[in-house]
PDB file of C-alpha atoms in Angstrom:
ATOM      1  CA  UNK M  50     -91.894  40.398 -34.559  1.00  0.00           C
ATOM      2  CA  UNK M  51     -88.284  39.609 -35.194  1.00  0.00           C
ATOM      3  CA  UNK M  52     -87.179  39.634 -39.163  1.00  0.00           C
ATOM      4  CA  UNK M  53     -83.359  37.247 -38.965  1.00  0.00           C
ATOM      5  CA  UNK M  54     -81.345  37.691 -40.740  1.00  0.00           C
ATOM      6  CA  UNK M  55     -78.311  35.787 -42.066  1.00  0.00           C
ATOM      7  CA  UNK M  56     -75.135  35.996 -44.350  1.00  0.00           C
ATOM      8  CA  UNK M  57     -71.728  34.478 -44.963  1.00  0.00           C
ATOM      9  CA  UNK M  58     -69.297  35.555 -47.184  1.00  0.00           C
ATOM     10  CA  UNK M  59     -66.507  34.325 -48.214  1.00  0.00           C
ATOM     11  CA  UNK M  60     -62.639  36.950 -48.647  1.00  0.00           C
ATOM     12  CA  UNK M  61     -59.809  35.623 -50.183  1.00  0.00           C
ATOM     13  CA  UNK M  62     -57.693  37.045 -47.425  1.00  0.00           C
ATOM     14  CA  UNK M  63     -56.103  35.314 -43.868  1.00  0.00           C
ATOM     15  CA  UNK M  64     -57.823  35.398 -41.059  1.00  0.00           C
ATOM     16  CA  UNK M  65     -54.880  37.457 -39.208  1.00  0.00           C
ATOM     17  CA  UNK M  66     -55.801  40.084 -42.177  1.00  0.00           C
ATOM     18  CA  UNK M  67     -59.296  40.195 -42.336  1.00  0.00           C
ATOM     19  CA  UNK M  68     -59.036  40.585 -38.121  1.00  0.00           C
ATOM     20  CA  UNK M  69     -56.802  43.185 -38.662  1.00  0.00           C
ATOM     21  CA  UNK M  70     -59.179  44.314 -41.762  1.00  0.00           C
ATOM     22  CA  UNK M  71     -62.436  44.530 -40.019  1.00  0.00           C
ATOM     23  CA  UNK M  72     -61.016  46.463 -36.323  1.00  0.00           C
ATOM     24  CA  UNK M  73     -60.113  49.166 -38.523  1.00  0.00           C
ATOM     25  CA  UNK M  74     -63.224  49.197 -40.406  1.00  0.00           C
ATOM     26  CA  UNK M  75     -64.950  52.014 -38.281  1.00  0.00           C
ATOM     27  CA  UNK M  76     -62.060  54.067 -38.337  1.00  0.00           C
ATOM     28  CA  UNK M  77     -60.426  54.193 -41.348  1.00  0.00           C
ATOM     29  CA  UNK M  78     -60.621  57.218 -42.508  1.00  0.00           C
ATOM     30  CA  UNK M  79     -61.270  56.642 -46.562  1.00  0.00           C
ATOM     31  CA  UNK M  80     -64.076  54.384 -45.185  1.00  0.00           C
ATOM     32  CA  UNK M  81     -65.339  57.180 -42.820  1.00  0.00           C
ATOM     33  CA  UNK M  82     -65.286  59.613 -46.616  1.00  0.00           C
ATOM     34  CA  UNK M  83     -67.783  57.687 -48.104  1.00  0.00           C
ATOM     35  CA  UNK M  84     -68.852  53.520 -47.615  1.00  0.00           C
ATOM     36  CA  UNK M  85     -69.570  54.400 -43.738  1.00  0.00           C
ATOM     37  CA  UNK M  86     -70.404  58.173 -43.810  1.00  0.00           C
ATOM     38  CA  UNK M  87     -72.914  57.233 -41.087  1.00  0.00           C
ATOM     39  CA  UNK M  88     -70.523  56.087 -38.541  1.00  0.00           C
ATOM     40  CA  UNK M  89     -70.100  59.658 -35.964  1.00  0.00           C
ATOM     41  CA  UNK M  90     -67.920  59.348 -33.514  1.00  0.00           C
ATOM     42  CA  UNK M  91     -65.916  55.471 -32.125  1.00  0.00           C
ATOM     43  CA  UNK M  92     -64.927  54.561 -28.447  1.00  0.00           C
ATOM     44  CA  UNK M  93     -62.875  51.899 -26.741  1.00  0.00           C
ATOM     45  CA  UNK M  94     -64.220  52.057 -23.521  1.00  0.00           C
ATOM     46  CA  UNK M  95     -62.352  48.694 -22.176  1.00  0.00           C
ATOM     47  CA  UNK M  96     -59.846  46.463 -23.993  1.00  0.00           C
ATOM     48  CA  UNK M  97     -58.392  44.182 -21.969  1.00  0.00           C
ATOM     49  CA  UNK M  98     -55.222  41.409 -23.100  1.00  0.00           C
ATOM     50  CA  UNK M  99     -54.545  38.034 -21.514  1.00  0.00           C
ATOM     51  CA  UNK M 100     -51.434  36.959 -23.340  1.00  0.00           C
ATOM     52  CA  UNK M 101     -51.083  34.022 -21.219  1.00  0.00           C
ATOM     53  CA  UNK M 102     -54.013  32.723 -23.450  1.00  0.00           C
ATOM     54  CA  UNK M 103     -53.492  34.616 -26.765  1.00  0.00           C
ATOM     55  CA  UNK M 104     -57.644  36.358 -25.911  1.00  0.00           C
ATOM     56  CA  UNK M 105     -58.524  39.936 -26.617  1.00  0.00           C
ATOM     57  CA  UNK M 106     -62.217  41.797 -25.301  1.00  0.00           C
ATOM     58  CA  UNK M 107     -62.916  44.691 -25.728  1.00  0.00           C
ATOM     59  CA  UNK M 108     -65.781  47.262 -26.141  1.00  0.00           C
ATOM     60  CA  UNK M 109     -66.435  49.609 -28.047  1.00  0.00           C
ATOM     61  CA  UNK M 110     -69.251  52.905 -28.615  1.00  0.00           C
ATOM     62  CA  UNK M 111     -70.287  53.356 -31.968  1.00  0.00           C
ATOM     63  CA  UNK M 112     -72.537  56.472 -32.466  1.00  0.00           C
ATOM     64  CA  UNK M 113     -74.414  56.829 -36.681  1.00  0.00           C
ATOM     65  CA  UNK M 114     -76.776  58.881 -37.907  1.00  0.00           C
ATOM     66  CA  UNK M 115     -80.248  57.022 -37.179  1.00  0.00           C
ATOM     67  CA  UNK M 116     -82.311  55.952 -40.634  1.00  0.00           C
ATOM     68  CA  UNK M 117     -85.338  58.109 -40.946  1.00  0.00           C
ATOM     69  CA  UNK M 118     -88.256  56.664 -39.927  1.00  0.00           C
ATOM     70  CA  UNK M 119     -91.399  56.005 -41.869  1.00  0.00           C
ATOM     71  CA  UNK M 120     -93.403  59.437 -42.648  1.00  0.00           C
ATOM     72  CA  UNK M 121     -96.938  56.973 -40.625  1.00  0.00           C
ATOM     73  CA  UNK M 122     -93.962  57.118 -38.094  1.00  0.00           C
ATOM     74  CA  UNK M 123     -92.363  60.468 -37.432  1.00  0.00           C
ATOM     75  CA  UNK M 124     -95.662  62.017 -34.581  1.00  0.00           C
ATOM     76  CA  UNK M 125     -95.565  58.895 -33.258  1.00  0.00           C
ATOM     77  CA  UNK M 126     -92.315  57.880 -32.194  1.00  0.00           C
ATOM     78  CA  UNK M 127     -90.185  60.134 -30.638  1.00  0.00           C
ATOM     79  CA  UNK M 128     -86.807  59.387 -32.192  1.00  0.00           C
ATOM     80  CA  UNK M 129     -83.502  60.136 -32.251  1.00  0.00           C
ATOM     81  CA  UNK M 130     -80.641  61.905 -34.797  1.00  0.00           C
ATOM     82  CA  UNK M 131     -78.073  59.680 -33.331  1.00  0.00           C
ATOM     83  CA  UNK M 132     -78.142  56.257 -33.266  1.00  0.00           C
ATOM     84  CA  UNK M 133     -75.077  53.996 -30.259  1.00  0.00           C
ATOM     85  CA  UNK M 134     -73.760  51.031 -30.361  1.00  0.00           C
ATOM     86  CA  UNK M 135     -72.161  48.440 -27.909  1.00  0.00           C
ATOM     87  CA  UNK M 136     -69.458  46.713 -29.831  1.00  0.00           C
ATOM     88  CA  UNK M 137     -68.236  43.278 -27.822  1.00  0.00           C
ATOM     89  CA  UNK M 138     -65.279  42.330 -29.535  1.00  0.00           C
ATOM     90  CA  UNK M 139     -63.680  38.470 -28.611  1.00  0.00           C
ATOM     91  CA  UNK M 140     -59.893  36.937 -30.216  1.00  0.00           C
ATOM     92  CA  UNK M 141     -58.857  34.070 -29.705  1.00  0.00           C
ATOM     93  CA  UNK M 142     -55.649  33.768 -30.981  1.00  0.00           C
ATOM     94  CA  UNK M 143     -54.621  30.530 -30.883  1.00  0.00           C
ATOM     95  CA  UNK M 144     -57.698  29.259 -31.793  1.00  0.00           C
ATOM     96  CA  UNK M 145     -57.494  31.872 -34.681  1.00  0.00           C
ATOM     97  CA  UNK M 146     -61.597  33.228 -34.249  1.00  0.00           C
ATOM     98  CA  UNK M 147     -62.962  36.720 -33.926  1.00  0.00           C
ATOM     99  CA  UNK M 148     -66.699  37.121 -32.488  1.00  0.00           C
ATOM    100  CA  UNK M 149     -68.034  40.749 -32.306  1.00  0.00           C
ATOM    101  CA  UNK M 150     -71.798  40.930 -30.739  1.00  0.00           C
ATOM    102  CA  UNK M 151     -73.172  44.596 -31.128  1.00  0.00           C
ATOM    103  CA  UNK M 152     -76.063  46.120 -29.563  1.00  0.00           C
ATOM    104  CA  UNK M 153     -77.298  49.667 -29.878  1.00  0.00           C
ATOM    105  CA  UNK M 154     -77.922  51.238 -26.827  1.00  0.00           C
ATOM    106  CA  UNK M 155     -81.234  53.089 -27.655  1.00  0.00           C
ATOM    107  CA  UNK M 156     -84.039  53.461 -29.605  1.00  0.00           C
ATOM    108  CA  UNK M 157     -84.890  50.094 -27.983  1.00  0.00           C
ATOM    109  CA  UNK M 158     -88.632  52.065 -26.834  1.00  0.00           C
ATOM    110  CA  UNK M 159     -89.155  51.635 -31.146  1.00  0.00           C
ATOM    111  CA  UNK M 160     -86.643  48.480 -32.204  1.00  0.00           C
ATOM    112  CA  UNK M 161     -83.589  45.849 -31.083  1.00  0.00           C
ATOM    113  CA  UNK M 162     -80.868  45.017 -32.991  1.00  0.00           C
ATOM    114  CA  UNK M 163     -78.558  42.566 -31.698  1.00  0.00           C
ATOM    115  CA  UNK M 164     -75.946  41.926 -34.279  1.00  0.00           C
ATOM    116  CA  UNK M 165     -72.841  38.634 -33.640  1.00  0.00           C
ATOM    117  CA  UNK M 166     -70.226  38.043 -36.415  1.00  0.00           C
ATOM    118  CA  UNK M 167     -67.842  35.585 -36.798  1.00  0.00           C
ATOM    119  CA  UNK M 168     -64.089  35.407 -38.733  1.00  0.00           C
ATOM    120  CA  UNK M 169     -62.981  32.101 -38.725  1.00  0.00           C
ATOM    121  CA  UNK M 170     -60.674  30.437 -41.035  1.00  0.00           C
ATOM    122  CA  UNK M 171     -62.111  28.544 -44.643  1.00  0.00           C
ATOM    123  CA  UNK M 172     -62.779  24.882 -44.080  1.00  0.00           C
ATOM    124  CA  UNK M 173     -61.186  24.061 -47.602  1.00  0.00           C
ATOM    125  CA  UNK M 174     -58.285  27.066 -47.693  1.00  0.00           C
ATOM    126  CA  UNK M 175     -57.621  27.946 -43.893  1.00  0.00           C
ATOM    127  CA  UNK M 176     -54.644  29.609 -44.247  1.00  0.00           C
ATOM    128  CA  UNK M 177     -55.698  31.009 -47.872  1.00  0.00           C
ATOM    129  CA  UNK M 178     -59.245  32.649 -47.205  1.00  0.00           C
ATOM    130  CA  UNK M 179     -60.942  33.489 -43.885  1.00  0.00           C
ATOM    131  CA  UNK M 180     -65.466  32.012 -43.530  1.00  0.00           C
ATOM    132  CA  UNK M 181     -67.595  35.989 -41.953  1.00  0.00           C
ATOM    133  CA  UNK M 182     -70.733  34.862 -40.579  1.00  0.00           C
ATOM    134  CA  UNK M 183     -73.660  38.135 -39.661  1.00  0.00           C
ATOM    135  CA  UNK M 184     -76.470  36.898 -37.968  1.00  0.00           C
ATOM    136  CA  UNK M 185     -78.774  39.749 -37.224  1.00  0.00           C
ATOM    137  CA  UNK M 186     -81.857  39.804 -35.400  1.00  0.00           C
ATOM    138  CA  UNK M 187     -84.487  42.828 -35.621  1.00  0.00           C
ATOM    139  CA  UNK M 188     -87.926  43.380 -33.229  1.00  0.00           C
ATOM    140  CA  UNK M 189     -89.348  46.106 -32.969  1.00  0.00           C
ATOM    141  CA  UNK M 190     -91.021  46.908 -30.161  1.00  0.00           C
ATOM    142  CA  UNK M 191     -94.755  47.107 -29.485  1.00  0.00           C
ATOM    143  CA  UNK M 192     -96.579  50.411 -29.871  1.00  0.00           C
ATOM    144  CA  UNK M 193     -99.621  50.758 -28.454  1.00  0.00           C
ATOM    145  CA  UNK M 194    -100.276  53.999 -30.023  1.00  0.00           C
ATOM    146  CA  UNK M 195     -99.052  51.456 -33.809  1.00  0.00           C
ATOM    147  CA  UNK M 196    -100.523  49.797 -35.700  1.00  0.00           C
ATOM    148  CA  UNK M 197     -98.970  45.516 -36.044  1.00  0.00           C
ATOM    149  CA  UNK M 198     -98.132  46.236 -39.798  1.00  0.00           C
ATOM    150  CA  UNK M 199     -96.503  49.869 -38.807  1.00  0.00           C
ATOM    151  CA  UNK M 200     -93.969  47.732 -36.239  1.00  0.00           C
ATOM    152  CA  UNK M 201     -94.093  44.670 -39.033  1.00  0.00           C
ATOM    153  CA  UNK M 202     -92.759  47.903 -41.787  1.00  0.00           C
ATOM    154  CA  UNK M 203     -90.555  49.337 -39.611  1.00  0.00           C
ATOM    155  CA  UNK M 204     -88.795  46.525 -38.755  1.00  0.00           C
ATOM    156  CA  UNK M 205     -88.232  45.209 -42.760  1.00  0.00           C
ATOM    157  CA  UNK M 206     -87.071  48.753 -42.643  1.00  0.00           C
ATOM    158  CA  UNK M 207     -84.045  48.140 -40.457  1.00  0.00           C
ATOM    159  CA  UNK M 208     -83.864  44.931 -42.408  1.00  0.00           C
ATOM    160  CA  UNK M 209     -83.404  46.494 -45.224  1.00  0.00           C
ATOM    161  CA  UNK M 210     -80.855  49.299 -44.252  1.00  0.00           C
ATOM    162  CA  UNK M 211     -78.769  47.113 -41.854  1.00  0.00           C
ATOM    163  CA  UNK M 212     -78.029  45.011 -44.929  1.00  0.00           C
ATOM    164  CA  UNK M 213     -77.052  48.408 -46.705  1.00  0.00           C
ATOM    165  CA  UNK M 214     -74.914  49.098 -44.407  1.00  0.00           C
ATOM    166  CA  UNK M 215     -73.301  45.566 -43.820  1.00  0.00           C
ATOM    167  CA  UNK M 216     -72.951  45.115 -47.467  1.00  0.00           C
ATOM    168  CA  UNK M 217     -70.350  48.670 -46.958  1.00  0.00           C
ATOM    169  CA  UNK M 218     -68.559  46.679 -45.260  1.00  0.00           C
ATOM    170  CA  UNK M 219     -68.122  43.454 -45.782  1.00  0.00           C
ATOM    171  CA  UNK M 220     -66.636  45.870 -48.823  1.00  0.00           C
ATOM    172  CA  UNK M 221     -64.237  47.980 -46.339  1.00  0.00           C
ATOM    173  CA  UNK M 222     -62.698  44.945 -44.669  1.00  0.00           C
ATOM    174  CA  UNK M 223     -62.678  44.205 -48.578  1.00  0.00           C
ATOM    175  CA  UNK M 224     -60.211  47.166 -49.604  1.00  0.00           C
ATOM    176  CA  UNK M 225     -58.474  47.711 -46.020  1.00  0.00           C
ATOM    177  CA  UNK M 226     -57.287  43.952 -46.743  1.00  0.00           C
ATOM    178  CA  UNK M 227     -56.399  44.276 -50.269  1.00  0.00           C
ATOM    179  CA  UNK M 228     -54.096  47.479 -48.691  1.00  0.00           C
ATOM    180  CA  UNK M 229     -52.362  45.831 -45.808  1.00  0.00           C
ATOM    181  CA  UNK M 230     -52.170  43.106 -48.906  1.00  0.00           C
ATOM    182  CA  UNK M 231     -49.654  45.363 -50.726  1.00  0.00           C
ATOM    183  CA  UNK M 232     -47.795  46.113 -47.434  1.00  0.00           C
ATOM    184  CA  UNK M 233     -46.895  42.762 -46.552  1.00  0.00           C
ATOM    185  CA  UNK M 234     -45.423  42.256 -49.887  1.00  0.00           C
TER     186      UNK M 234
END
């Protein structure tokens, strides 16, 4: 079974400000102290800037605290305290498009999570607002020792946690946008 979630959000800030804030989301000191305190480390693994085309491609590794497993599964599945994710970001400056694809790199024997986020100018107010779209797919790996209902429970719990973290991430981007807006004026 696969749990899929899609969310859209309108940032009432221009695309350049929202994407600048999104880049800073995991490294912002205020965000790391409160809403995103589960993020432990962020490392840029590669970055390629093509000045001719206005494109940026980057890969980051993100380490975060793993959510606790449901009590019924703790003795059946070896889990880690840390979730490692790989984030691939592509920015097309001239097209004003940013796409971020993240996947977990560990705990894949238990669950596979893939998130795709896109940032584009809002179609109705392209110079003032940004349309954010987030698509998440969570698939529990087949576990011979665990019944299908337990696998579904893991997927549901992961989806709930993921949605909670995503909401906090959007709040952080909003806060950083506000600070950037003040700096612009």
